[in-house]
Coordinates of C-alpha atoms in Angstrom, one line a residue:
X1 CA 108.9 -109.9 184.4
X2 CA 108.4 -112.7 187.0
X3 CA 112.2 -112.3 188.0
X4 CA 111.8 -108.1 188.1
X5 CA 108.8 -108.7 190.4
X6 CA 110.6 -110.9 192.6
X7 CA 113.4 -108.4 193.0
X8 CA 111.0 -105.9 194.0
X9 CA 109.6 -108.3 196.7
X10 CA 113.4 -109.1 198.0
X11 CA 114.0 -105.4 197.9
X12 CA 110.7 -104.7 199.9
X13 CA 111.4 -107.3 202.5
X14 CA 114.8 -105.9 203.2
X15 CA 113.7 -102.8 203.5
X16 CA 111.2 -103.6 206.0
X17 CA 113.8 -105.7 208.0
X18 CA 116.3 -102.4 208.0
X19 CA 113.4 -100.3 209.1
X20 CA 112.6 -103.1 212.0
X21 CA 116.2 -103.3 212.7
X22 CA 116.4 -99.3 213.2
X23 CA 113.3 -99.0 215.4
X24 CA 114.0 -101.7 217.5
X25 CA 117.7 -99.9 218.1
X26 CA 116.3 -96.9 219.0
X27 CA 114.0 -98.3 221.1
X28 CA 116.2 -100.4 223.1
X29 CA 118.6 -97.8 223.3
X30 CA 115.9 -95.4 225.2
X31 CA 114.9 -98.4 227.4
X32 CA 118.5 -98.5 228.4
X33 CA 118.8 -94.8 228.9
X34 CA 115.8 -94.9 230.9
X35 CA 117.2 -97.5 232.8
X36 CA 120.2 -95.7 233.9
X37 CA 118.5 -92.1 234.4
X38 CA 116.5 -93.9 236.9
X39 CA 119.2 -95.5 238.8
X40 CA 121.1 -92.2 238.9
X41 CA 118.1 -90.5 240.4
X42 CA 117.9 -93.6 242.8
X43 CA 121.3 -92.8 243.6
X44 CA 120.3 -89.3 243.9
X45 CA 117.6 -90.1 246.4
X46 CA 119.8 -92.1 248.5
X47 CA 121.9 -89.0 249.3
X48 CA 119.3 -87.4 250.8
X49 CA 116.9 -90.2 252.5
X50 CA 117.6 -91.9 255.2
X51 CA 115.1 -94.2 257.3
X52 CA 114.7 -94.2 260.8
X53 CA 112.1 -95.8 263.5
X54 CA 110.2 -93.9 265.9
X55 CA 109.5 -95.0 269.3
X56 CA 106.5 -96.9 268.2
X57 CA 108.9 -98.7 265.8
X58 CA 107.2 -97.0 262.4
X59 CA 109.6 -96.3 259.9
X60 CA 110.3 -92.5 259.5
X61 CA 111.6 -91.0 256.2
X62 CA 114.0 -88.1 256.8
X63 CA 115.3 -85.7 254.3
X64 CA 118.6 -83.9 254.4
X65 CA 119.6 -81.7 251.4
X66 CA 123.2 -80.5 252.9
X67 CA 125.3 -83.1 250.7
X68 CA 123.4 -82.8 247.8
X69 CA 124.0 -79.0 248.1
X70 CA 127.7 -79.3 248.3
X71 CA 127.5 -81.6 245.2
X72 CA 125.4 -78.4 243.3
X73 CA 124.7 -75.1 245.1
X74 CA 122.1 -74.5 242.1
X75 CA 119.9 -76.7 244.3
X76 CA 116.7 -74.9 246.0
X77 CA 114.5 -77.9 247.3
X78 CA 113.2 -81.4 246.8
X79 CA 109.7 -82.3 245.9
X80 CA 108.1 -85.3 246.8
X81 CA 104.4 -86.7 246.2
X82 CA 103.9 -89.6 248.0
X83 CA 102.6 -92.7 246.4
X84 CA 104.0 -91.6 242.9
X85 CA 107.6 -91.0 241.3
X86 CA 107.8 -87.7 242.2
X87 CA 110.8 -87.4 244.3
X88 CA 113.4 -85.2 242.9
X89 CA 115.8 -82.3 243.4
X90 CA 114.5 -78.9 242.4
X91 CA 117.1 -76.5 240.6
X92 CA 117.2 -73.1 239.5
X93 CA 119.3 -71.3 237.2
X94 CA 117.5 -70.2 234.0
X95 CA 116.2 -73.1 231.8
X96 CA 119.8 -74.5 232.6
X97 CA 118.4 -77.6 234.0
X98 CA 115.9 -78.3 231.1
X99 CA 118.1 -81.0 229.8
X100 CA 120.9 -81.3 232.2
X101 CA 121.1 -83.5 235.8
X102 CA 122.4 -82.1 239.1
X103 CA 125.7 -83.0 238.0
X104 CA 125.5 -80.7 235.0
X105 CA 125.5 -83.4 232.4
X106 CA 123.3 -83.7 229.6
X107 CA 120.1 -85.7 230.6
X108 CA 117.0 -86.4 228.5
X109 CA 114.9 -86.5 231.8
X110 CA 116.5 -82.9 232.9
X111 CA 115.8 -82.2 236.5
X112 CA 112.9 -80.1 237.7
X113 CA 113.5 -76.2 238.6
X114 CA 112.0 -73.4 239.9
X115 CA 111.0 -70.7 237.6
X116 CA 114.0 -68.1 237.2
X117 CA 111.5 -64.7 238.5
X118 CA 110.6 -66.9 241.8
X119 CA 112.2 -66.1 245.1
X120 CA 112.5 -69.5 247.1
X121 CA 112.2 -67.5 250.5
X122 CA 109.9 -64.8 249.5
X123 CA 107.5 -65.4 246.1
X124 CA 103.6 -66.2 246.9
X125 CA 103.7 -68.5 244.1
X126 CA 106.8 -71.2 243.4
X127 CA 106.2 -72.3 239.8
X128 CA 108.6 -75.4 239.2
X129 CA 108.8 -77.2 236.0
X130 CA 109.2 -80.5 235.3
X131 CA 109.4 -83.0 232.1
X132 CA 106.5 -85.3 231.4
X133 CA 108.4 -88.6 230.5
X134 CA 105.6 -90.4 228.8
X135 CA 107.1 -94.2 228.7
X136 CA 107.5 -94.4 232.4
X137 CA 106.1 -91.9 234.1
X138 CA 109.5 -90.0 235.6
X139 CA 109.9 -86.5 236.1
X140 CA 106.2 -84.9 236.3
X141 CA 104.9 -87.4 234.4
X142 CA 102.4 -88.5 236.5
X143 CA 100.6 -85.3 237.2
X144 CA 99.0 -86.6 234.2
X145 CA 97.0 -88.9 236.4
X146 CA 95.6 -85.9 238.2
X147 CA 93.1 -85.6 235.5
X148 CA 91.1 -88.5 237.3
X149 CA 89.5 -87.2 240.6
X150 CA 90.2 -90.6 242.2
X151 CA 93.9 -90.2 241.8
X152 CA 93.6 -86.6 243.4
X153 CA 91.5 -88.1 246.5
X154 CA 94.9 -90.4 247.1
X155 CA 97.3 -87.5 246.3
X156 CA 96.2 -84.5 248.1
X157 CA 99.5 -83.1 249.4
X158 CA 102.9 -82.1 247.9
X159 CA 106.0 -82.0 250.1
X160 CA 108.6 -79.7 249.6
X161 CA 111.9 -79.5 251.4
X162 CA 114.0 -76.5 251.5
X163 CA 117.5 -76.0 252.9
X164 CA 117.8 -73.0 255.6
X165 CA 121.0 -72.4 257.5
X166 CA 122.0 -76.1 257.0
X167 CA 118.8 -77.2 258.3
X168 CA 116.3 -79.2 256.2
X169 CA 112.7 -77.7 256.6
X170 CA 109.6 -79.7 255.2
X171 CA 106.7 -77.7 253.6
X172 CA 103.3 -79.1 253.0
X173 CA 101.1 -78.4 250.4
X174 CA 97.5 -79.4 249.6
X175 CA 96.5 -79.3 245.9
X176 CA 93.7 -76.7 245.6
X177 CA 93.0 -76.9 241.7
X178 CA 94.2 -78.9 238.8
X179 CA 94.0 -77.7 235.0
X180 CA 94.7 -77.7 231.4
X181 CA 95.7 -75.0 229.4
X182 CA 98.1 -73.9 226.4
X183 CA 101.3 -72.0 226.0
X184 CA 102.6 -69.7 223.6
X185 CA 99.1 -68.1 222.8
X186 CA 98.4 -64.6 223.2
X187 CA 95.0 -65.4 224.7
X188 CA 96.4 -68.1 226.8
X189 CA 96.4 -68.2 230.8
X190 CA 99.7 -66.9 231.7
X191 CA 99.7 -68.9 235.1
X192 CA 103.4 -68.9 235.2
X193 CA 103.7 -65.4 235.3
X194 CA 102.3 -65.4 238.8
X195 CA 104.8 -65.4 241.6
X196 CA 104.0 -62.3 243.8
X197 CA 100.5 -61.0 244.8
X198 CA 100.2 -57.0 244.4
X199 CA 97.2 -57.2 246.5
X200 CA 94.4 -59.6 247.4
X201 CA 92.6 -58.7 244.3
X202 CA 95.7 -60.0 242.3
X203 CA 95.7 -62.9 244.4
X204 CA 92.1 -63.7 244.0
X205 CA 92.0 -62.8 240.3
X206 CA 94.8 -65.6 240.0
X207 CA 93.0 -68.4 242.0
X208 CA 89.5 -67.6 240.2
X209 CA 91.3 -68.3 236.9
X210 CA 92.8 -71.4 238.0
X211 CA 89.2 -72.5 239.1
X212 CA 87.6 -71.2 235.9
X213 CA 89.9 -74.0 234.0
X214 CA 89.8 -76.6 236.5
X215 CA 88.9 -80.1 235.6
X216 CA 86.8 -80.9 238.7
X217 CA 86.0 -79.5 241.7
X218 CA 88.1 -80.5 244.9
X219 CA 86.3 -78.0 247.5
X220 CA 89.5 -76.4 248.3
X221 CA 90.8 -72.8 247.6
X222 CA 93.3 -70.5 248.7
X223 CA 93.1 -66.9 250.4
X224 CA 95.2 -63.6 250.2
X225 CA 98.2 -64.6 252.5
X226 CA 98.5 -68.3 251.4
X227 CA 101.8 -69.3 250.2
X228 CA 101.4 -71.2 246.8
X229 CA 103.4 -74.1 244.7
X230 CA 102.3 -74.4 240.8
X231 CA 103.9 -77.6 239.4
X232 CA 103.6 -77.8 235.5
X233 CA 104.5 -80.0 232.8
X234 CA 103.6 -81.0 229.2
X235 CA 100.1 -82.1 228.5
X236 CA 99.7 -83.9 224.5
X237 CA 95.9 -83.5 224.2
X238 CA 96.8 -80.3 222.5
X239 CA 99.5 -78.5 220.8
X240 CA 101.6 -76.7 223.5
X241 CA 99.4 -78.1 226.4
X242 CA 100.2 -78.1 230.0
X243 CA 98.8 -79.6 232.9
X244 CA 99.0 -77.3 236.1
X245 CA 98.5 -78.7 239.6
X246 CA 98.2 -75.6 242.3
X247 CA 98.7 -76.2 245.8
X248 CA 98.7 -74.2 249.0
X249 CA 100.7 -74.7 251.9
X250 CA 99.3 -75.7 255.4

């Protein structure tokens, strides 16, 4: 009887060791993959970014999208929020870049992409999706930090660069509202469907609904005629949750 009990103990310990070994393998694999992906995007950032000094010897960052566009013509812009990890290319080709990088290879990170029904030049609202990478805040993971007003106070502006006749143009947007919602529900707010306002009432209704769901008051709003940008990523406090940041061009 004692011998049988010892066998069960040994089997239990062996099983525990196997489980720990498998868990460690996948953890290390994920860490290494994240490092490789981070390095890949650092290399991409180097392609588009150069630093120069102005007459006051201050460092000025210059973004030029031409070389990256030559690599992949699905590129429609570059999204950047100073002081965060959000500093990435933005692609457009349906949901193709959900799990692909700009080289069209598989990527766990994917690449931020513009909603398929948005027109980069003409839409009133540019909806951009990005993954919420939990373990290192990559892609749009740092949008989670906008739940705190203190973070918003220090990150009020979104930069979006576009390529227009081989000239990289910087557009600056001021954040007006941050809200949480859910998707894939008949009763949910389909914020992602708004890209062009039919009239002033249509525009005002969209802004009003965003404000109804807001996490806190920013003191900012938008008026008919303003151009908007909407950043969207997963939010894990609810099933199919999303956190959404809406900003207007200034």
